[in-house]
mmCIF file of C-alpha atoms in Angstrom:
data_model
loop_
_atom_site.group_PDB
_atom_site.id
_atom_site.type_symbol
_atom_site.label_atom_id
_atom_site.label_comp_id
_atom_site.label_asym_id
_atom_site.label_seq_id
_atom_site.Cartn_x
_atom_site.Cartn_y
_atom_site.Cartn_z
ATOM 1 C CA MET A 12 68.179 121.382 84.438
ATOM 2 C CA ASP A 13 65.951 120.619 81.440
ATOM 3 C CA PHE A 14 63.267 118.252 82.746
ATOM 4 C CA ARG A 15 63.369 116.384 79.443
ATOM 5 C CA LEU A 16 66.914 115.280 80.286
ATOM 6 C CA LYS A 17 65.699 113.938 83.635
ATOM 7 C CA VAL A 18 63.048 111.979 81.751
ATOM 8 C CA PHE A 19 65.628 110.693 79.280
ATOM 9 C CA TYR A 20 67.968 109.707 82.135
ATOM 10 C CA SER A 21 65.219 107.732 83.860
ATOM 11 C CA VAL A 22 64.246 105.899 80.674
ATOM 12 C CA ALA A 23 67.889 105.258 79.747
ATOM 13 C CA THR A 24 68.881 103.835 83.135
ATOM 14 C CA ASN A 25 65.715 101.746 83.501
ATOM 15 C CA LEU A 26 65.418 100.894 79.786
ATOM 16 C CA SER A 27 61.688 101.129 80.329
ATOM 17 C CA PHE A 28 59.109 103.855 79.695
ATOM 18 C CA THR A 29 56.828 102.230 82.284
ATOM 19 C CA LYS A 30 59.456 102.238 85.053
ATOM 20 C CA ALA A 31 60.413 105.835 84.219
ATOM 21 C CA SER A 32 56.754 106.826 84.484
ATOM 22 C CA LYS A 33 56.517 105.312 87.980
ATOM 23 C CA GLU A 34 59.862 106.783 89.056
ATOM 24 C CA LEU A 35 58.993 110.328 87.971
ATOM 25 C CA TYR A 36 55.287 110.200 88.836
ATOM 26 C CA ILE A 37 54.167 111.310 85.374
ATOM 27 C CA SER A 38 52.102 109.507 82.752
ATOM 28 C CA GLN A 39 53.652 107.224 80.146
ATOM 29 C CA PRO A 40 52.350 109.408 77.267
ATOM 30 C CA ALA A 41 54.133 112.369 78.906
ATOM 31 C CA ILE A 42 57.350 110.315 79.053
ATOM 32 C CA SER A 43 57.016 109.490 75.343
ATOM 33 C CA LYS A 44 56.342 113.159 74.505
ATOM 34 C CA HIS A 45 59.513 114.365 76.259
ATOM 35 C CA ILE A 46 61.658 111.706 74.557
ATOM 36 C CA HIS A 47 60.119 112.565 71.162
ATOM 37 C CA GLU A 48 60.919 116.263 71.696
ATOM 38 C CA LEU A 49 64.563 115.416 72.448
ATOM 39 C CA GLU A 50 64.772 113.219 69.358
ATOM 40 C CA MET A 51 63.308 116.032 67.245
ATOM 41 C CA GLN A 52 65.735 118.536 68.797
ATOM 42 C CA TYR A 53 68.796 116.381 68.029
ATOM 43 C CA LYS A 54 67.324 115.007 64.787
ATOM 44 C CA THR A 55 68.198 111.406 65.681
ATOM 45 C CA PRO A 56 66.601 108.476 67.524
ATOM 46 C CA LEU A 57 67.799 107.976 71.083
ATOM 47 C CA PHE A 58 66.344 104.484 71.493
ATOM 48 C CA ASP A 59 65.871 101.472 69.261
ATOM 49 C CA ARG A 60 62.516 99.839 69.924
ATOM 50 C CA THR A 61 62.068 96.114 69.244
ATOM 51 C CA GLY A 62 58.716 94.895 70.511
ATOM 52 C CA SER A 63 58.488 95.672 74.212
ATOM 53 C CA ARG A 64 62.280 96.126 74.592
ATOM 54 C CA ILE A 65 64.276 99.310 74.104
ATOM 55 C CA VAL A 66 68.024 99.863 73.830
ATOM 56 C CA LEU A 67 70.091 103.019 73.553
ATOM 57 C CA THR A 68 71.331 104.071 70.126
ATOM 58 C CA ARG A 69 74.849 105.505 69.765
ATOM 59 C CA ALA A 70 73.296 108.969 70.042
ATOM 60 C CA GLY A 71 71.452 107.831 73.168
ATOM 61 C CA GLU A 72 74.669 106.550 74.732
ATOM 62 C CA LEU A 73 76.373 109.872 74.016
ATOM 63 C CA LEU A 74 73.485 111.839 75.507
ATOM 64 C CA LEU A 75 73.463 109.591 78.583
ATOM 65 C CA SER A 76 77.187 110.202 79.116
ATOM 66 C CA HIS A 77 76.701 113.980 79.037
ATOM 67 C CA THR A 78 73.542 113.754 81.165
ATOM 68 C CA ASN A 79 75.517 111.889 83.852
ATOM 69 C CA THR A 80 78.055 114.727 83.842
ATOM 70 C CA LEU A 81 75.322 117.364 84.078
ATOM 71 C CA LEU A 82 73.544 115.578 86.927
ATOM 72 C CA ALA A 83 76.814 115.308 88.854
ATOM 73 C CA ALA A 84 77.426 119.039 88.336
ATOM 74 C CA TYR A 85 73.927 119.884 89.606
ATOM 75 C CA ARG A 86 74.388 117.662 92.676
ATOM 76 C CA GLN A 87 77.692 119.406 93.388
ATOM 77 C CA LEU A 88 76.039 122.822 92.988
ATOM 78 C CA ASP A 89 73.184 121.910 95.355
ATOM 79 C CA PHE A 90 75.630 120.547 97.910
ATOM 80 C CA GLU A 91 77.915 123.587 97.892
ATOM 81 C CA MET A 92 74.991 126.048 98.025
ATOM 82 C CA ASN A 93 73.500 124.165 100.976
ATOM 83 C CA LEU A 94 76.868 124.163 102.738
ATOM 84 C CA LEU A 95 76.667 127.961 102.837
ATOM 85 C CA THR A 96 73.701 127.665 105.174
ATOM 86 C CA ASP A 97 74.853 124.451 106.899
ATOM 87 C CA ASN A 98 71.894 122.703 105.323
ATOM 88 C CA ILE A 99 73.234 119.402 104.001
ATOM 89 C CA CYS A 100 70.503 117.830 101.900
ATOM 90 C CA GLY A 101 69.965 116.025 98.624
ATOM 91 C CA ASP A 102 69.837 112.501 97.212
ATOM 92 C CA LEU A 103 72.469 109.971 98.230
ATOM 93 C CA ARG A 104 72.291 106.997 95.851
ATOM 94 C CA LEU A 105 74.458 104.243 97.283
ATOM 95 C CA GLY A 106 75.219 100.743 96.111
ATOM 96 C CA ALA A 107 76.945 98.158 98.285
ATOM 97 C CA SER A 108 78.089 94.605 97.778
ATOM 98 C CA THR A 109 76.278 92.025 99.871
ATOM 99 C CA THR A 110 78.606 91.674 102.863
ATOM 100 C CA ILE A 111 78.973 95.441 103.282
ATOM 101 C CA ALA A 112 75.250 96.108 102.782
ATOM 102 C CA GLN A 113 74.225 93.526 105.377
ATOM 103 C CA TYR A 114 76.908 93.711 108.055
ATOM 104 C CA VAL A 115 78.854 96.987 107.813
ATOM 105 C CA LEU A 116 76.719 99.759 106.371
ATOM 106 C CA PRO A 117 73.360 99.721 108.265
ATOM 107 C CA PRO A 118 74.492 101.248 111.608
ATOM 108 C CA ILE A 119 76.650 103.866 109.863
ATOM 109 C CA LEU A 120 73.928 104.816 107.400
ATOM 110 C CA SER A 121 71.369 105.014 110.203
ATOM 111 C CA SER A 122 73.609 107.377 112.161
ATOM 112 C CA PHE A 123 74.282 109.518 109.077
ATOM 113 C CA ILE A 124 70.582 109.907 108.264
ATOM 114 C CA ARG A 125 69.778 110.728 111.881
ATOM 115 C CA LYS A 126 72.380 113.504 111.826
ATOM 116 C CA PHE A 127 71.297 114.822 108.404
ATOM 117 C CA PRO A 128 67.516 114.255 108.217
ATOM 118 C CA ASP A 129 67.138 116.254 104.987
ATOM 119 C CA ILE A 130 69.150 113.678 103.034
ATOM 120 C CA ARG A 131 67.160 111.178 100.984
ATOM 121 C CA ALA A 132 69.200 107.973 100.843
ATOM 122 C CA SER A 133 68.697 104.826 98.813
ATOM 123 C CA LEU A 134 70.750 101.631 98.827
ATOM 124 C CA LEU A 135 71.155 99.157 95.976
ATOM 125 C CA ASN A 136 72.382 95.720 97.024
ATOM 126 C CA GLY A 137 74.231 93.230 94.809
ATOM 127 C CA ASN A 138 77.576 91.556 94.374
ATOM 128 C CA SER A 139 80.662 93.659 93.626
ATOM 129 C CA HIS A 140 80.308 93.215 89.860
ATOM 130 C CA ASP A 141 76.667 94.375 90.021
ATOM 131 C CA ILE A 142 77.602 97.493 91.996
ATOM 132 C CA GLU A 143 80.407 98.512 89.621
ATOM 133 C CA LYS A 144 78.038 98.020 86.673
ATOM 134 C CA ALA A 145 75.318 100.122 88.354
ATOM 135 C CA LEU A 146 77.873 102.893 88.956
ATOM 136 C CA CYS A 147 78.973 102.905 85.313
ATOM 137 C CA GLU A 148 75.314 103.017 84.223
ATOM 138 C CA GLY A 149 74.550 105.970 86.503
ATOM 139 C CA LYS A 150 72.058 104.098 88.689
ATOM 140 C CA ILE A 151 74.091 104.966 91.789
ATOM 141 C CA THR A 152 76.647 107.697 92.544
ATOM 142 C CA LEU A 153 78.777 105.916 95.158
ATOM 143 C CA GLY A 154 79.571 102.241 95.535
ATOM 144 C CA LEU A 155 81.053 100.212 98.373
ATOM 145 C CA VAL A 156 82.619 96.977 97.207
ATOM 146 C CA GLU A 157 84.641 94.033 98.466
ATOM 147 C CA GLY A 158 87.385 92.171 96.657
ATOM 148 C CA ASN A 159 90.602 93.044 94.898
ATOM 149 C CA ALA A 160 89.440 93.315 91.270
ATOM 150 C CA ARG A 161 89.776 96.810 89.801
ATOM 151 C CA GLN A 162 88.311 98.501 86.718
ATOM 152 C CA SER A 163 90.420 101.232 85.128
ATOM 153 C CA SER A 164 87.379 103.462 84.538
ATOM 154 C CA LEU A 165 86.640 103.586 88.283
ATOM 155 C CA HIS A 166 88.419 105.123 91.286
ATOM 156 C CA TYR A 167 88.752 103.067 94.488
ATOM 157 C CA THR A 168 89.336 104.373 98.023
ATOM 158 C CA PRO A 169 90.068 101.713 100.706
ATOM 159 C CA PHE A 170 88.217 102.177 104.007
ATOM 160 C CA MET A 171 88.177 98.922 105.994
ATOM 161 C CA LYS A 172 90.134 95.661 106.201
ATOM 162 C CA ASP A 173 88.337 92.327 106.161
ATOM 163 C CA GLU A 174 89.370 88.677 106.440
ATOM 164 C CA LEU A 175 87.840 85.527 105.000
ATOM 165 C CA VAL A 176 87.578 82.605 107.415
ATOM 166 C CA VAL A 177 86.682 78.919 107.153
ATOM 167 C CA ILE A 178 83.643 78.148 109.294
ATOM 168 C CA THR A 179 81.388 75.225 110.123
ATOM 169 C CA HIS A 180 78.340 74.656 112.327
ATOM 170 C CA THR A 181 79.267 73.509 115.841
ATOM 171 C CA GLY A 182 76.887 70.562 115.412
ATOM 172 C CA SER A 183 78.718 69.376 112.300
ATOM 173 C CA LYS A 184 81.014 66.348 112.229
ATOM 174 C CA LEU A 185 83.707 68.705 110.909
ATOM 175 C CA ALA A 186 83.571 70.814 114.085
ATOM 176 C CA ARG A 187 86.134 68.445 115.644
ATOM 177 C CA TYR A 188 88.839 70.121 113.571
ATOM 178 C CA GLU A 189 90.702 73.083 115.067
ATOM 179 C CA GLU A 190 93.134 73.438 112.161
ATOM 180 C CA LEU A 191 93.463 72.058 108.647
ATOM 181 C CA THR A 192 96.128 72.109 105.977
ATOM 182 C CA LEU A 193 95.234 73.537 102.578
ATOM 183 C CA ASP A 194 95.473 70.022 101.126
ATOM 184 C CA GLN A 195 92.924 68.777 103.673
ATOM 185 C CA LEU A 196 90.638 71.702 102.894
ATOM 186 C CA CYS A 197 90.584 70.651 99.241
ATOM 187 C CA THR A 198 89.116 67.254 100.208
ATOM 188 C CA LEU A 199 86.264 68.499 102.400
ATOM 189 C CA PRO A 200 82.786 69.655 101.255
ATOM 190 C CA LEU A 201 82.602 73.442 100.831
ATOM 191 C CA VAL A 202 79.859 76.009 100.303
ATOM 192 C CA LEU A 203 80.965 79.215 98.563
ATOM 193 C CA ARG A 204 79.533 82.520 97.359
ATOM 194 C CA GLU A 205 78.348 82.917 93.768
ATOM 195 C CA ASN A 206 80.437 83.888 90.750
ATOM 196 C CA GLY A 207 80.816 87.673 90.575
ATOM 197 C CA SER A 208 80.999 88.128 94.342
ATOM 198 C CA GLY A 209 83.999 89.924 95.822
ATOM 199 C CA THR A 210 84.347 87.153 98.407
ATOM 200 C CA LEU A 211 84.834 84.494 95.742
ATOM 201 C CA ALA A 212 87.242 86.698 93.766
ATOM 202 C CA VAL A 213 89.484 87.213 96.819
ATOM 203 C CA LEU A 214 89.407 83.507 97.653
ATOM 204 C CA GLU A 215 90.329 82.596 94.077
ATOM 205 C CA SER A 216 93.286 85.015 93.945
ATOM 206 C CA THR A 217 94.579 83.918 97.375
ATOM 207 C CA LEU A 218 94.365 80.244 96.408
ATOM 208 C CA ALA A 219 96.294 81.039 93.216
ATOM 209 C CA GLU A 220 99.161 82.376 95.359
ATOM 210 C CA HIS A 221 99.374 78.817 96.781
ATOM 211 C CA GLN A 222 99.117 77.218 93.311
ATOM 212 C CA VAL A 223 95.600 75.956 94.027
ATOM 213 C CA LYS A 224 92.718 76.414 91.581
ATOM 214 C CA LEU A 225 89.112 76.919 92.616
ATOM 215 C CA SER A 226 88.254 73.804 90.589
ATOM 216 C CA GLN A 227 90.418 71.726 92.947
ATOM 217 C CA LEU A 228 88.065 72.451 95.857
ATOM 218 C CA LYS A 229 85.215 70.079 96.652
ATOM 219 C CA VAL A 230 82.415 72.618 96.151
ATOM 220 C CA LEU A 231 78.978 71.339 97.160
ATOM 221 C CA MET A 232 77.114 74.505 96.211
ATOM 222 C CA GLN A 233 77.466 78.221 95.494
ATOM 223 C CA LEU A 234 74.896 80.523 97.102
ATOM 224 C CA GLY A 235 74.024 84.174 96.546
ATOM 225 C CA SER A 236 74.332 85.434 100.126
ATOM 226 C CA THR A 237 76.170 84.714 103.351
ATOM 227 C CA GLU A 238 72.845 84.341 105.167
ATOM 228 C CA SER A 239 71.940 81.487 102.804
ATOM 229 C CA ILE A 240 75.308 79.877 103.485
ATOM 230 C CA LYS A 241 74.831 80.091 107.261
ATOM 231 C CA LEU A 242 71.398 78.453 107.023
ATOM 232 C CA PHE A 243 72.826 75.754 104.755
ATOM 233 C CA LEU A 244 75.516 74.944 107.323
ATOM 234 C CA GLU A 245 72.888 74.416 110.031
ATOM 235 C CA ASN A 246 71.733 71.290 108.239
ATOM 236 C CA SER A 247 74.881 69.848 106.694
ATOM 237 C CA ASP A 248 78.346 68.571 107.455
ATOM 238 C CA ALA A 249 80.153 71.146 105.370
ATOM 239 C CA LEU A 250 82.531 74.068 105.571
ATOM 240 C CA ALA A 251 82.116 77.572 104.192
ATOM 241 C CA ILE A 252 84.450 80.495 103.510
ATOM 242 C CA VAL A 253 82.951 83.875 104.390
ATOM 243 C CA SER A 254 83.802 87.303 105.787
ATOM 244 C CA VAL A 255 84.545 87.204 109.516
ATOM 245 C CA ARG A 256 82.382 90.353 109.833
ATOM 246 C CA ALA A 257 79.378 88.358 108.635
ATOM 247 C CA VAL A 258 79.564 85.726 111.370
ATOM 248 C CA THR A 259 80.545 87.728 114.469
ATOM 249 C CA ARG A 260 77.252 87.063 116.296
ATOM 250 C CA GLU A 261 77.215 83.355 115.462
ATOM 251 C CA LEU A 262 80.818 82.928 116.616
ATOM 252 C CA MET A 263 80.109 84.718 119.899
ATOM 253 C CA SER A 264 76.962 82.661 120.536
ATOM 254 C CA GLY A 265 78.722 79.384 119.714
ATOM 255 C CA VAL A 266 76.530 78.478 116.735
ATOM 256 C CA LEU A 267 79.469 78.565 114.311
ATOM 257 C CA LYS A 268 83.218 78.076 114.782
ATOM 258 C CA VAL A 269 86.296 79.099 112.811
ATOM 259 C CA ILE A 270 88.740 76.440 111.629
ATOM 260 C CA ASP A 271 92.243 77.766 110.985
ATOM 261 C CA ILE A 272 94.060 76.876 107.769
ATOM 262 C CA THR A 273 97.808 76.368 108.188
ATOM 263 C CA ASP A 274 99.878 79.137 106.551
ATOM 264 C CA PHE A 275 96.859 80.485 104.710
ATOM 265 C CA SER A 276 95.330 83.947 105.124
ATOM 266 C CA ALA A 277 92.795 85.602 102.829
ATOM 267 C CA GLU A 278 92.566 89.327 103.548
ATOM 268 C CA ARG A 279 90.975 92.096 101.518
ATOM 269 C CA MET A 280 89.976 95.732 101.692
ATOM 270 C CA PHE A 281 86.470 97.092 101.487
ATOM 271 C CA SER A 282 86.596 100.123 99.190
ATOM 272 C CA PHE A 283 84.517 103.086 98.112
ATOM 273 C CA VAL A 284 84.230 103.179 94.328
ATOM 274 C CA GLN A 285 83.388 106.201 92.162
ATOM 275 C CA LEU A 286 83.666 107.171 88.535
ATOM 276 C CA GLN A 287 87.111 108.526 87.620
ATOM 277 C CA GLY A 288 87.183 112.300 88.051
ATOM 278 C CA GLN A 289 84.140 112.386 90.329
ATOM 279 C CA SER A 290 84.753 114.289 93.557
ATOM 280 C CA GLY A 291 83.026 116.504 96.094
ATOM 281 C CA GLY A 292 79.326 116.643 96.765
ATOM 282 C CA LEU A 293 77.205 114.610 99.111
ATOM 283 C CA GLU A 294 79.115 111.432 98.268
ATOM 284 C CA GLU A 295 82.373 112.951 99.513
ATOM 285 C CA SER A 296 80.657 114.001 102.751
ATOM 286 C CA PHE A 297 79.389 110.467 103.292
ATOM 287 C CA ILE A 298 82.878 109.054 102.645
ATOM 288 C CA ARG A 299 84.368 111.414 105.248
ATOM 289 C CA TYR A 300 81.587 110.604 107.729
ATOM 290 C CA MET A 301 82.046 106.851 107.271
ATOM 291 C CA GLN A 302 85.818 107.086 107.708
ATOM 292 C CA ALA A 303 85.344 109.105 110.912
ATOM 293 C CA TYR A 304 82.648 106.677 112.172
ATOM 294 C CA LYS A 305 84.929 103.693 111.599
#
């Protein structure tokens, strides 16, 4: 593949000549030279420069779209050629939403890398919206997300069921409850995940099925990770709604407890997410491995 396209891809996905220079281990003047050559070749600017910021032009967006396709084709070629010699190698660029990245993926990814030591893996962590955006921008090649929201430009493959549960610290005044009605839940202080998280999206849609709006809950605070929520609960008389997979250890050790909600269940699927039409390659092997591991 033309190295200039690799340079362009790095600049376009980072929107920074400096970051591209560090990523590719070449000087910034060399980065600028390669981009200038591409702009001369296509007789059009690929980036608009305003001060220290750069953005893609329409020509740049078109070139990025085709570069993504070319890179995917090269990854597929490398994978299939290596399969001929049973040598599975290459770059696996994953992105996972917070709950999956922290509580589901690490042991599976560790096992996969141990079995295939020639694979270079990276993991981007963020909420589900962040991961879908990174996939569309070509920063990752396979996402793992939570929640029920779906984008038409992406393909989703379910791989694991999850359930949201209401929890509190066992030292909290609220720990006396074993079960609550939904109406009672709406009157008690709650800590939730941030906007954009798959956890919050599932909670919101499940509440809507019971004609309850998120705004009707007594939300003390929204935090960006389940770990932050667990630490918050240690020092407050509040409830939280989180993935049961994120609190398994704390439930077993008696630090946290689950409070049932009468006639209320919030379930969801964790899903792989890829660009529409993308198939095969190292990503497909990882999907098969993860399904078998589960």
